[in-house]
Amino acid sequence: MEPKSIPQYLFRQLFENESSTYTYLLADLATKQALIIDPVVDTVERDAKLIQQLGLKLRYAVNTHVHADHITGSGELKKKFPDCKSVISNESGAKADIYVKDGEVIQIGETGKTPVILECRATPGHTNGCMSFVSHKNKSVFTGDALLIRGCGRTDFQQGSSDKLYTSIQTKLFTLPDDYRVYPAHDYTGQLCSSILEEKTHNPRLTKSRDEFIQIMANLKLSHPKQIDKALPANLMCGIQGDD
Amino acid sequence: MEPKSIPQYLFRQLFENESSTYTYLLADLATKQALIIDPVVDTVERDAKLIQQLGLKLRYAVNTHVHADHITGSGELKKKFPDCKSVISNESGAKADIYVKDGEVIQIGETGKTPVILECRATPGHTNGCMSFVSHKNKSVFTGDALLIRGCGRTDFQQGSSDKLYTSIQTKLFTLPDDYRVYPAHDYTGQLCSSILEEKTHNPRLTKSRDEFIQIMANLKLSHPKQIDKALPANLMCGIQGDD
């Protein structure tokens, strides 16, 4: 067992300004194995440089879902780090190296030592294939566009369903311990994280009944995402159009 | 003593997009006492709402220095939270309720229990009055505009001195343990934190000799900050012009 003073885990949150996307870098410091959640193609150079400077071995580029507002960096990261495999949910309909299902785990680091383990929790509703990832050791959940800080993902395209989203959040996320930190795929107000307790208590949409929630979501009157026409086809192909 | 599973400390990083400023909220959860570092006037409503939702008692609004690129939120926060005192360094030349000097501490929470303590370290060079704040318990340092991620504050106005800044960073910050996290007042690339080791190893300016550093800083050719003409006079008065 490592002495307590040696950190065994690296966690880094990163921000892409154009689409207000958060990317997360997690690493097991014993083996230097790393994974990245929701990388953005525009910030791949920054992220690759950081990974290299930290001496990490990127194993997985994980997407919470097929994004409509930016192109994933998975494809470009795979070019830079040949050992990196792209990961997305089975239900997403997107191309990837590895497909995950509800209840499965993604691991970096060695079993029996101090690996970083992400538990996959299917949280459909924003899209059919949305997956949240829970790190119990670090009391964190990466919620993609399912649960946002004081908000949630829209449900008006990409097989969105307010009814499904409500169920996902109430049964798969709000059942986590109150002190788990919530790390979403986006925030548009400069908030970087929240907690399960905070969202259960203060989320203006999710503190409502199912019927009220569905009503709120039906009346958001959101504009069409700027990048959707190029983002969706690219993201279905791991971020690289017309390329394997 | 509290059982280990109860968190005793709240930490929240926040971002103001216009000036790319990071604001930090720290709280002692036993007493609910809180302090905020480098609040921005434009995001005071967001921050005040968060403080209220979390049930915190804001005791201090701390500024790392007199900012030239945004107006501090200290004055507006003092209006909303009457028990809140503004804090800045003695050398800053700005008006505040409390002035701190190198080596002094700022504390929230009860002595003998688990207070949050910030050690003040004078780190002049960007301005004469720049102060960094170290939380040893949380292995973090809030560096203001002295040390940025892979950069540092400019030294070409507000009594800036590259020579002083080099000394400050090398003697007051790089002497901290390698694993201390670096939380700056700004980042323009979407990076949220770093570590002392990373900056000692990869900061392109601070890995150079003093002479090379001074040369680099003399040749940055930066434009005049957009907001300086209104920010400086306002910040010298705790963020509120013509008001006590």
Coordinates of N, CA, C and O in Angstrom, one line a residue, chain B residues 138-212:
Chain B
N138 N -5.3 22.2 2.6 CA -5.8 21.8 1.4 C -4.8 21.8 0.2 O -5.1 21.7 -0.9
K139 N -3.5 22.0 0.6 CA -2.4 21.9 -0.3 C -2.7 22.8 -1.6 O -2.6 22.3 -2.7
S140 N -3.1 24.0 -1.3 CA -3.5 24.9 -2.4 C -2.9 26.3 -2.2 O -2.7 26.7 -1.1
V141 N -2.6 26.9 -3.3 CA -2.2 28.3 -3.2 C -2.9 29.2 -4.3 O -3.1 28.8 -5.4
F142 N -3.5 30.3 -3.8 CA -4.2 31.2 -4.7 C -3.2 32.3 -5.0 O -2.8 33.1 -4.2
T143 N -2.8 32.3 -6.3 CA -1.6 33.1 -6.7 C -2.0 34.5 -7.3 O -1.0 35.2 -7.6
G144 N -3.3 34.8 -7.4 CA -3.6 36.1 -8.1 C -3.0 36.2 -9.4 O -3.1 35.2 -10.2
D145 N -2.4 37.3 -9.7 CA -1.7 37.5 -11.0 C -0.2 37.4 -10.9 O 0.5 37.7 -11.9
A146 N 0.3 36.8 -9.8 CA 1.7 36.6 -9.7 C 2.1 35.4 -10.6 O 2.7 35.6 -11.7
L147 N 1.6 34.2 -10.2 CA 1.9 33.0 -11.0 C 0.6 32.6 -11.7 O -0.4 32.4 -11.1
L148 N 0.6 32.5 -13.0 CA -0.5 32.0 -13.8 C -0.1 30.6 -14.3 O 1.1 30.2 -14.2
I149 N -1.0 29.9 -14.9 CA -0.8 28.6 -15.4 C 0.1 28.7 -16.7 O -0.4 29.3 -17.7
R150 N 1.3 28.2 -16.6 CA 2.3 28.4 -17.7 C 2.5 29.8 -18.1 O 2.9 30.2 -19.2
G151 N 2.3 30.7 -17.2 CA 2.6 32.1 -17.4 C 2.7 32.9 -16.1 O 2.9 32.3 -15.0
C152 N 2.6 34.2 -16.2 CA 2.6 35.1 -15.0 C 2.0 36.4 -15.3 O 1.7 36.7 -16.5
G153 N 1.7 37.2 -14.3 CA 1.1 38.5 -14.6 C 2.1 39.4 -15.3 O 3.3 39.3 -15.2
R154 N 1.6 40.4 -16.1 CA 2.4 41.4 -16.7 C 3.0 42.3 -15.7 O 2.5 42.5 -14.6
T155 N 4.1 43.0 -16.1 CA 4.8 43.8 -15.1 C 5.1 45.2 -15.7 O 6.0 45.9 -15.2
D156 N 4.2 45.6 -16.7 CA 4.5 46.9 -17.4 C 3.7 48.0 -16.9 O 3.7 49.1 -17.6
F157 N 2.9 47.9 -15.8 CA 2.2 49.1 -15.2 C 1.9 48.8 -13.8 O 2.3 47.7 -13.3
Q158 N 1.3 49.7 -13.1 CA 1.0 49.5 -11.7 C 2.2 49.1 -10.8 O 2.2 48.2 -10.1
Q159 N 3.3 49.9 -11.0 CA 4.5 49.6 -10.3 C 5.1 48.2 -10.5 O 5.7 47.6 -9.7
G160 N 4.8 47.7 -11.7 CA 5.2 46.3 -12.0 C 6.8 46.3 -12.0 O 7.4 47.2 -12.4
S161 N 7.3 45.1 -11.7 CA 8.7 44.9 -11.7 C 9.0 43.4 -12.0 O 8.7 42.6 -11.2
S162 N 9.6 43.2 -13.1 CA 9.9 41.8 -13.5 C 10.9 41.2 -12.5 O 10.8 40.0 -12.1
D163 N 11.9 42.0 -12.1 CA 12.8 41.5 -11.1 C 12.2 41.1 -9.8 O 12.4 40.0 -9.3
K164 N 11.3 41.9 -9.3 CA 10.6 41.6 -8.1 C 9.7 40.3 -8.3 O 9.6 39.5 -7.4
L165 N 9.0 40.3 -9.4 CA 8.1 39.1 -9.6 C 8.9 37.8 -9.7 O 8.4 36.8 -9.1
Y166 N 10.0 37.9 -10.3 CA 10.9 36.6 -10.4 C 11.2 36.2 -9.0 O 11.1 35.0 -8.6
T167 N 11.7 37.1 -8.1 CA 12.0 36.8 -6.7 C 10.8 36.3 -6.0 O 10.9 35.3 -5.3
S168 N 9.7 36.9 -6.2 CA 8.5 36.5 -5.5 C 8.1 35.0 -5.8 O 7.9 34.2 -4.9
I169 N 8.1 34.7 -7.1 CA 7.7 33.4 -7.5 C 8.7 32.3 -7.0 O 8.3 31.3 -6.5
Q170 N 10.0 32.7 -7.2 CA 11.0 31.7 -6.9 C 11.1 31.4 -5.4 O 11.3 30.3 -4.9
T171 N 10.9 32.5 -4.6 CA 11.2 32.4 -3.1 C 9.9 32.1 -2.3 O 9.9 31.5 -1.3
K172 N 8.7 32.6 -2.8 CA 7.5 32.5 -2.0 C 6.6 31.4 -2.5 O 5.7 31.0 -1.8
L173 N 6.7 31.1 -3.8 CA 5.7 30.1 -4.4 C 6.4 28.8 -4.7 O 6.0 27.7 -4.3
F174 N 7.5 28.9 -5.4 CA 8.2 27.6 -5.8 C 8.9 26.9 -4.6 O 9.4 25.8 -4.8
T175 N 8.9 27.5 -3.5 CA 9.4 26.9 -2.3 C 8.3 26.1 -1.6 O 8.5 25.4 -0.6
L176 N 7.0 26.2 -2.1 CA 5.9 25.3 -1.5 C 6.1 23.9 -2.0 O 6.8 23.7 -3.0
P177 N 5.5 22.9 -1.3 CA 5.6 21.5 -1.8 C 5.1 21.3 -3.2 O 4.2 22.0 -3.7
D178 N 5.8 20.4 -3.9 CA 5.5 20.2 -5.3 C 4.0 19.9 -5.6 O 3.5 20.2 -6.7
D179 N 3.4 19.2 -4.7 CA 2.0 18.8 -5.0 C 0.9 19.8 -4.6 O -0.3 19.5 -4.8
Y180 N 1.3 21.0 -4.2 CA 0.3 22.0 -3.9 C -0.3 22.5 -5.2 O 0.4 22.7 -6.2
R181 N -1.6 22.6 -5.2 CA -2.3 23.1 -6.4 C -2.2 24.6 -6.5 O -2.3 25.3 -5.5
V182 N -2.1 25.0 -7.8 CA -2.0 26.4 -8.1 C -3.3 26.9 -8.6 O -3.7 26.4 -9.7
Y183 N -3.9 27.9 -8.0 CA -5.2 28.4 -8.4 C -5.0 29.9 -8.7 O -4.9 30.7 -7.8
P184 N -4.9 30.3 -10.0 CA -4.6 31.7 -10.3 C -5.8 32.5 -10.4 O -6.9 32.0 -10.4
A185 N -5.6 33.8 -10.6 CA -6.8 34.7 -10.8 C -7.3 34.7 -12.2 O -8.4 35.2 -12.4
H186 N -6.5 34.2 -13.1 CA -7.0 34.2 -14.5 C -6.4 33.0 -15.2 O -5.3 32.5 -14.9
D187 N -7.1 32.6 -16.3 CA -6.5 31.8 -17.3 C -7.3 32.0 -18.6 O -8.5 32.2 -18.6
Y188 N -6.6 32.1 -19.7 CA -7.2 32.5 -21.0 C -7.3 31.3 -21.9 O -7.6 31.5 -23.1
T189 N -6.9 30.1 -21.4 CA -6.9 28.9 -22.3 C -7.8 27.8 -21.8 O -7.7 26.7 -22.3
G190 N -8.6 28.1 -20.8 CA -9.5 27.0 -20.3 C -8.9 26.1 -19.3 O -9.4 25.0 -19.0
Q191 N -7.7 26.4 -18.8 CA -7.1 25.6 -17.8 C -7.5 26.1 -16.4 O -7.5 27.3 -16.2
L192 N -7.8 25.2 -15.5 CA -8.4 25.7 -14.3 C -7.5 25.7 -13.1 O -7.6 26.4 -12.2
C193 N -6.5 24.7 -13.1 CA -5.5 24.7 -12.0 C -4.3 24.0 -12.5 O -4.3 23.5 -13.6
S194 N -3.3 24.1 -11.7 CA -2.0 23.5 -12.0 C -1.4 23.1 -10.7 O -2.1 22.9 -9.7
S195 N -0.1 22.8 -10.7 CA 0.6 22.4 -9.4 C 1.9 23.1 -9.4 O 2.4 23.5 -10.4
I196 N 2.5 23.2 -8.2 CA 3.8 23.8 -8.1 C 4.8 23.1 -8.9 O 5.6 23.7 -9.7
L197 N 4.8 21.8 -8.9 CA 5.7 21.0 -9.7 C 5.6 21.3 -11.2 O 6.6 21.5 -11.9
E198 N 4.3 21.3 -11.6 CA 4.1 21.6 -13.1 C 4.7 22.9 -13.5 O 5.3 23.1 -14.5
E199 N 4.4 23.9 -12.7 CA 4.9 25.3 -13.0 C 6.4 25.3 -12.9 O 7.1 26.0 -13.7
K200 N 7.0 24.7 -11.9 CA 8.5 24.7 -11.8 C 9.1 24.0 -13.0 O 10.2 24.3 -13.4
T201 N 8.4 23.0 -13.6 CA 8.9 22.2 -14.7 C 8.6 22.8 -16.0 O 9.4 22.7 -17.0
H202 N 7.4 23.3 -16.2 CA 6.9 23.6 -17.5 C 6.5 25.1 -17.8 O 6.1 25.4 -18.9
N203 N 6.6 25.9 -16.8 CA 6.3 27.3 -17.0 C 7.3 27.9 -18.0 O 8.5 28.0 -17.6
P204 N 6.9 28.3 -19.2 CA 8.0 28.8 -20.1 C 8.7 30.0 -19.7 O 9.8 30.2 -20.2
R205 N 8.2 30.8 -18.8 CA 8.9 32.0 -18.3 C 9.7 31.7 -17.1 O 10.8 32.2 -16.9
L206 N 9.2 30.9 -16.2 CA 9.8 30.8 -14.8 C 10.8 29.6 -14.8 O 11.5 29.5 -13.8
T207 N 11.0 28.9 -15.9 CA 12.0 27.9 -15.9 C 13.3 28.6 -16.5 O 14.3 27.9 -16.7
K208 N 13.2 29.9 -16.8 CA 14.4 30.6 -17.3 C 15.2 31.3 -16.2 O 14.7 31.4 -15.0
S209 N 16.3 31.8 -16.5 CA 17.1 32.6 -15.5 C 16.5 33.9 -15.3 O 15.6 34.3 -16.1
R210 N 16.9 34.6 -14.3 CA 16.3 35.9 -14.0 C 16.5 36.8 -15.1 O 15.5 37.5 -15.5
D211 N 17.7 36.8 -15.7 CA 17.9 37.8 -16.8 C 17.0 37.5 -18.0 O 16.5 38.4 -18.7
E212 N 16.9 36.2 -18.3 CA 16.1 35.8 -19.5 C 14.6 36.2 -19.2 O 13.9 36.6 -20.1

